[in-house]
Short mmCIF file of C-alpha atoms in Angstrom, two decimals:
data_model
loop_
_atom_site.label_atom_id
_atom_site.label_comp_id
_atom_site.label_asym_id
_atom_site.label_seq_id
_atom_site.Cartn_x
_atom_site.Cartn_y
_atom_site.Cartn_z
CA UNK A 16 147.56 103.66 55.28
CA UNK A 17 148.93 106.71 57.19
CA UNK A 18 147.95 106.75 60.72
CA UNK A 19 147.54 110.35 61.90
CA UNK A 20 146.46 109.97 65.39
CA UNK A 21 150.35 110.18 66.11
CA UNK A 22 150.69 113.76 64.03
CA UNK A 23 150.57 117.08 66.54
CA UNK A 24 147.52 119.47 66.69
CA UNK A 25 144.86 117.11 65.44
CA UNK A 26 143.63 116.52 68.98
CA UNK A 27 141.72 119.04 70.35
CA UNK A 28 142.73 120.77 67.37
CA UNK A 29 143.57 124.64 67.17
CA UNK A 30 145.44 125.15 64.29
CA UNK A 31 143.35 127.88 63.11
CA UNK A 32 141.93 130.87 64.78
CA UNK A 33 138.80 129.39 65.35
CA UNK A 34 140.37 126.81 67.72
CA UNK A 35 137.29 124.29 68.07
CA UNK A 36 139.15 122.13 69.77
CA UNK A 37 137.84 119.36 67.90
CA UNK A 38 139.76 115.60 68.51
CA UNK A 39 140.10 115.16 64.67
CA UNK A 40 140.96 111.98 64.69
CA UNK A 41 137.07 111.12 66.31
CA UNK A 42 134.94 113.45 64.57
CA UNK A 43 135.60 116.94 62.15
CA UNK A 44 136.25 120.10 63.23
CA UNK A 45 134.86 124.11 62.66
CA UNK A 46 136.61 123.23 58.79
CA UNK A 47 134.43 120.24 58.27
CA UNK A 48 137.13 118.14 58.32
CA UNK A 49 138.97 114.96 60.32
CA UNK A 50 142.58 114.03 60.28
CA UNK A 51 142.05 112.36 56.67
CA UNK A 52 143.25 114.59 54.11
CA UNK A 53 141.24 115.15 51.45
CA UNK A 54 141.71 116.91 48.29
CA UNK A 55 139.67 117.83 45.04
CA UNK A 56 142.30 118.43 42.40
CA UNK A 57 146.32 118.43 41.82
CA UNK A 58 147.27 120.06 38.60
CA UNK A 59 149.14 122.53 36.71
CA UNK A 60 147.95 126.24 37.33
CA UNK A 61 148.05 129.11 34.92
CA UNK A 62 146.03 131.51 36.75
CA UNK A 63 148.08 132.40 40.08
CA UNK A 64 150.29 135.67 39.62
CA UNK A 65 152.65 135.55 36.40
CA UNK A 66 155.89 134.84 38.95
CA UNK A 67 154.02 132.09 40.63
CA UNK A 68 152.58 130.49 37.18
CA UNK A 69 154.58 131.40 34.76
CA UNK A 70 154.53 129.67 31.23
CA UNK A 71 154.63 126.02 32.53
CA UNK A 72 151.69 126.34 35.31
CA UNK A 73 152.01 126.23 39.28
CA UNK A 74 151.48 122.85 40.79
CA UNK A 75 148.42 123.35 42.74
CA UNK A 76 147.04 120.90 45.19
CA UNK A 77 143.11 122.04 46.63
CA UNK A 78 142.50 120.75 49.81
CA UNK A 79 138.46 120.26 50.79
CA UNK A 80 137.10 122.34 53.81
CA UNK A 81 137.58 125.90 54.91
CA UNK A 82 138.29 127.51 58.20
CA UNK A 83 137.13 130.89 57.13
CA UNK A 84 134.12 129.75 55.10
CA UNK A 85 133.44 133.45 53.07
CA UNK A 86 129.79 133.93 51.94
CA UNK A 87 130.93 134.88 48.47
CA UNK A 88 133.60 131.81 48.29
CA UNK A 89 133.65 130.93 44.28
CA UNK A 90 135.49 127.62 45.75
CA UNK A 91 132.44 127.09 47.54
CA UNK A 92 132.06 123.31 46.42
CA UNK A 93 135.29 122.54 48.07
CA UNK A 94 135.30 125.26 51.39
CA UNK A 95 131.58 124.54 52.43
CA UNK A 96 130.17 121.49 50.16
CA UNK A 97 133.25 119.71 51.26
CA UNK A 98 133.68 118.01 47.80
CA UNK A 99 136.71 116.20 48.07
CA UNK A 100 138.98 112.67 47.58
CA UNK A 101 140.93 110.80 50.88
CA UNK A 102 144.28 110.46 50.18
CA UNK A 103 146.61 109.45 52.80
CA UNK A 104 149.75 111.13 53.51
CA UNK A 105 151.59 108.74 51.04
CA UNK A 106 150.01 109.31 48.21
CA UNK A 107 150.17 113.11 48.94
CA UNK A 108 153.76 113.05 49.05
CA UNK A 109 153.48 110.93 45.63
CA UNK A 110 151.38 114.36 43.92
CA UNK A 111 154.18 116.43 44.89
CA UNK A 112 156.56 114.50 43.13
CA UNK A 113 154.24 113.79 40.11
CA UNK A 114 153.53 117.53 39.86
CA UNK A 115 157.48 118.20 39.76
CA UNK A 116 157.59 115.61 36.83
CA UNK A 117 154.94 117.33 34.60
CA UNK A 118 156.88 120.54 34.83
CA UNK A 119 155.09 122.52 37.58
CA UNK A 120 157.29 125.80 38.53
CA UNK A 121 156.05 125.16 42.77
CA UNK A 122 154.15 123.07 45.15
CA UNK A 123 150.98 125.39 45.60
CA UNK A 124 148.85 124.28 48.48
CA UNK A 125 145.47 125.77 48.38
CA UNK A 126 143.79 126.50 51.04
CA UNK A 127 146.11 123.79 53.83
CA UNK A 128 145.77 125.47 57.25
CA UNK A 129 143.69 122.61 58.43
CA UNK A 130 145.74 120.05 57.23
CA UNK A 131 149.35 121.32 58.07
CA UNK A 132 150.61 118.64 60.09
CA UNK A 133 150.00 115.90 57.21
CA UNK A 134 151.71 118.70 54.73
CA UNK A 135 154.26 118.77 56.82
CA UNK A 136 154.56 114.68 57.07
CA UNK A 137 154.25 114.57 52.95
CA UNK A 138 156.69 117.17 51.99
CA UNK A 139 159.59 115.25 54.85
CA UNK A 140 158.74 112.33 52.48
CA UNK A 141 159.00 114.08 49.02
CA UNK A 142 161.92 115.77 49.87
CA UNK A 143 163.67 112.40 50.88
CA UNK A 144 162.66 111.45 47.39
CA UNK A 145 164.18 114.15 46.12
CA UNK A 146 161.86 116.82 45.93
CA UNK A 147 163.40 120.23 45.09
CA UNK A 148 160.40 122.61 44.11
CA UNK A 149 159.64 125.82 45.90
CA UNK A 150 156.23 125.28 48.20
CA UNK A 151 153.73 127.91 48.25
CA UNK A 152 151.10 128.55 51.21
CA UNK A 153 148.26 129.88 49.56
CA UNK A 154 146.00 130.69 52.53
CA UNK A 155 142.81 132.75 53.45
CA UNK A 156 145.23 134.78 55.91
CA UNK A 157 143.24 133.71 58.80
CA UNK A 158 146.12 131.80 60.53
CA UNK A 159 147.66 131.50 64.09
CA UNK A 160 151.42 132.62 64.55
CA UNK A 161 151.58 129.11 66.04
CA UNK A 162 150.50 126.97 63.26
CA UNK A 163 152.89 129.11 60.91
CA UNK A 164 156.03 128.59 63.03
CA UNK A 165 155.33 125.17 62.45
CA UNK A 166 155.95 125.77 58.77
CA UNK A 167 159.17 127.33 58.96
CA UNK A 168 161.71 126.05 56.54
CA UNK A 169 159.02 123.92 54.80
CA UNK A 170 157.50 127.28 52.73
CA UNK A 171 159.03 129.45 50.19
CA UNK A 172 156.35 132.02 49.18
CA UNK A 173 153.54 132.98 51.45
CA UNK A 174 150.37 133.95 49.06
CA UNK A 175 147.88 134.86 51.62
CA UNK A 176 144.87 137.21 51.43
CA UNK A 177 144.18 140.21 53.49
CA UNK A 178 140.59 140.45 52.69
CA UNK A 179 139.36 143.26 55.07
CA UNK A 180 140.33 145.77 57.90
CA UNK A 181 136.82 146.45 59.00
CA UNK A 182 135.60 144.34 61.94
CA UNK A 183 131.75 144.38 61.10
CA UNK A 184 132.73 143.68 56.97
CA UNK A 185 134.83 140.36 58.32
CA UNK A 186 132.30 139.23 61.03
CA UNK A 187 129.15 139.50 58.56
CA UNK A 188 131.20 138.04 55.18
CA UNK A 189 133.41 135.54 57.32
CA UNK A 190 132.12 134.93 60.65
CA UNK A 191 135.53 136.51 61.61
CA UNK A 192 135.40 139.49 63.32
CA UNK A 193 139.08 139.18 64.25
CA UNK A 194 139.82 138.74 60.91
CA UNK A 195 142.42 142.11 60.96
CA UNK A 196 144.03 141.25 63.91
CA UNK A 197 144.81 137.05 63.04
CA UNK A 198 145.75 138.60 59.48
CA UNK A 199 147.75 141.04 60.61
CA UNK A 200 149.79 138.61 63.31
CA UNK A 201 150.01 135.84 60.48
CA UNK A 202 151.22 138.16 57.84
CA UNK A 203 154.34 139.54 60.22
CA UNK A 204 155.49 136.00 60.77
CA UNK A 205 155.15 135.24 57.49
CA UNK A 206 157.33 137.89 56.37
CA UNK A 207 159.75 137.34 59.52
CA UNK A 208 160.24 133.93 58.04
CA UNK A 209 160.41 134.94 54.53
CA UNK A 210 161.97 138.85 54.72
CA UNK A 211 163.29 138.76 51.09
CA UNK A 212 161.64 137.96 47.83
CA UNK A 213 164.21 135.89 45.58
CA UNK A 214 163.45 135.53 41.62
CA UNK A 215 165.12 133.32 39.05
CA UNK A 216 164.15 135.57 36.23
CA UNK A 217 160.50 136.64 36.51
CA UNK A 218 159.58 133.21 38.41
CA UNK A 219 159.76 133.85 42.19
CA UNK A 220 161.25 131.70 44.38
CA UNK A 221 161.09 133.12 47.89
CA UNK A 222 158.71 135.82 48.91
CA UNK A 223 155.20 137.34 50.14
CA UNK A 224 152.49 138.20 47.81
CA UNK A 225 149.24 139.63 49.49
CA UNK A 226 146.24 139.47 47.43
CA UNK A 227 143.23 141.96 48.11
CA UNK A 228 140.00 140.95 46.41
CA UNK A 229 138.13 143.97 46.04
CA UNK A 230 133.92 143.28 47.18
CA UNK A 231 131.30 145.68 45.77
CA UNK A 232 130.69 148.67 48.04
CA UNK A 233 133.83 148.43 49.96
CA UNK A 234 136.46 151.28 48.45
CA UNK A 235 136.68 152.63 51.43
CA UNK A 236 138.02 149.08 53.63
CA UNK A 237 139.93 148.22 50.31
CA UNK A 238 142.02 151.56 50.71
CA UNK A 239 142.23 150.78 54.38
CA UNK A 240 144.04 147.33 53.51
CA UNK A 241 146.16 148.91 51.01
CA UNK A 242 147.40 152.07 53.12
CA UNK A 243 148.09 149.76 55.96
CA UNK A 244 149.92 146.71 54.05
CA UNK A 245 152.14 149.46 52.44
CA UNK A 246 152.89 151.62 55.26
CA UNK A 247 153.45 148.56 57.40
CA UNK A 248 155.68 146.77 55.19
CA UNK A 249 156.62 149.02 52.28
CA UNK A 250 157.83 146.96 49.46
CA UNK A 251 159.10 143.94 51.40
CA UNK A 252 156.19 142.12 50.01
CA UNK A 253 154.16 142.50 47.11
CA UNK A 254 150.64 143.50 46.44
CA UNK A 255 148.12 141.79 43.96
CA UNK A 256 145.09 143.16 43.73
CA UNK A 257 142.24 142.10 41.99
CA UNK A 258 139.21 143.11 40.36
CA UNK A 259 138.07 139.55 39.50
CA UNK A 260 135.11 139.33 42.05
CA UNK A 261 132.37 137.37 40.73
CA UNK A 262 128.55 136.71 42.74
CA UNK A 263 127.86 133.59 43.17
CA UNK A 264 124.30 132.00 42.35
CA UNK A 265 121.74 133.21 44.79
CA UNK A 266 123.93 135.23 46.82
CA UNK A 267 121.53 138.49 46.33
CA UNK A 268 119.12 136.40 48.77
CA UNK A 269 120.73 137.53 51.95
CA UNK A 270 123.75 139.76 50.72
CA UNK A 271 122.20 141.64 47.95
CA UNK A 272 124.73 144.22 48.45
CA UNK A 273 127.41 141.65 46.86
CA UNK A 274 125.08 140.96 43.66
CA UNK A 275 126.95 142.90 41.51
CA UNK A 276 130.10 142.89 40.39
CA UNK A 277 132.94 145.61 41.07
CA UNK A 278 132.57 149.02 39.01
CA UNK A 279 135.46 149.79 37.25
CA UNK A 280 135.58 153.15 38.57
CA UNK A 281 135.90 152.02 41.98
CA UNK A 282 138.77 149.68 41.42
CA UNK A 283 140.65 152.36 38.97
CA UNK A 284 140.45 154.78 42.34
CA UNK A 285 141.96 152.11 44.49
CA UNK A 286 145.20 151.98 41.92
CA UNK A 287 145.09 155.43 41.95
CA UNK A 288 145.04 155.64 45.67
CA UNK A 289 147.86 152.94 45.81
CA UNK A 290 149.98 154.56 43.60
CA UNK A 291 149.57 157.59 45.38
CA UNK A 292 150.81 156.47 48.73
CA UNK A 293 153.96 155.11 46.39
CA UNK A 294 153.22 151.42 46.00
CA UNK A 295 155.67 150.31 42.87
CA UNK A 296 155.87 146.53 43.73
CA UNK A 297 152.09 145.06 42.92
CA UNK A 298 150.22 143.28 40.49
CA UNK A 299 146.95 144.83 38.91
CA UNK A 300 144.22 143.18 36.72
CA UNK A 301 143.12 144.73 33.76
CA UNK A 302 140.26 144.02 31.60
CA UNK A 303 137.25 142.40 31.88
CA UNK A 304 138.61 139.76 34.37
CA UNK A 305 135.42 139.20 36.35
CA UNK A 306 133.49 137.99 32.97
CA UNK A 307 136.50 135.04 32.85
CA UNK A 308 136.47 132.08 35.09
CA UNK A 309 139.31 131.99 37.49
CA UNK A 310 137.42 128.35 39.28
CA UNK A 311 139.02 125.27 37.89
CA UNK A 312 137.30 122.29 37.60
CA UNK A 313 137.19 120.39 40.74
CA UNK A 314 137.07 117.29 38.82
CA UNK A 315 139.64 114.88 40.99
CA UNK A 316 142.41 115.32 38.42
CA UNK A 317 145.55 114.05 39.65
CA UNK A 318 144.35 112.99 42.98
CA UNK A 319 144.79 109.05 42.09
CA UNK A 320 146.56 109.06 38.95
CA UNK A 321 146.25 110.25 35.42
CA UNK A 322 142.46 111.57 34.54
CA UNK A 323 139.31 112.45 35.72
CA UNK A 324 137.03 111.35 38.69
CA UNK A 325 133.73 113.36 38.10
#
């Protein structure tokens, strides 16, 4: 069993912008997690961008807890309800190797920020045992530059969200009025670390893909996000503009404006706006994606080996 007490950043935790300073060797932080790694699923995942999933699948590891806690989160079972299964760092290392053996194109760390020290240790161990896959850092974008610098040389592909430009929206929906500033600084550090995209055929080996999920009634803010991203980084980053927002059960009670899907015409206006700006390096979603389920079963698959736990 791992002893995480000597890992940096877990006592007086400031790994994320919340800066809660919790001693996570003794208690939980804002993220809801202690120093014990918890994950809910480790398996091949086909629903990422085509250059990430390909035809074989991305080796996703879903971590429990979250530093942002958006009110519309589709992964609420693990982000706010904290569903998860404890694994020592040694087991996390083995999971990475098992995903590679299963044919994964990469190791995809989903919501990993609050476990960065443990992930680095596990990656060191796995590389010592032959792990050679690219590592994807799949994040809300709400990061500190200091934590991202710990990951230099470990992460090959950064896959952050860029959720908002408007401070009032980020405060209302994510409790983070400083989201734009933090996400901007974080993205700058990601691009510094991985300044150029590298592909093997159609599969990304290095690069930065920035996701933006359009919310109902937020076309103007989405346009501000796209303009900022393109005017700041041009085609150095790839954009992924998503219309798959699906209202979760009972969200209309507190947030009635979010209790509907994004209108097709609003999304089309956003795509037209991006094209008018000159955006060429981007993924868009076509068809009735909001009617599809992009939420995997958080059933413990791959956590302790073969089979499911729920």
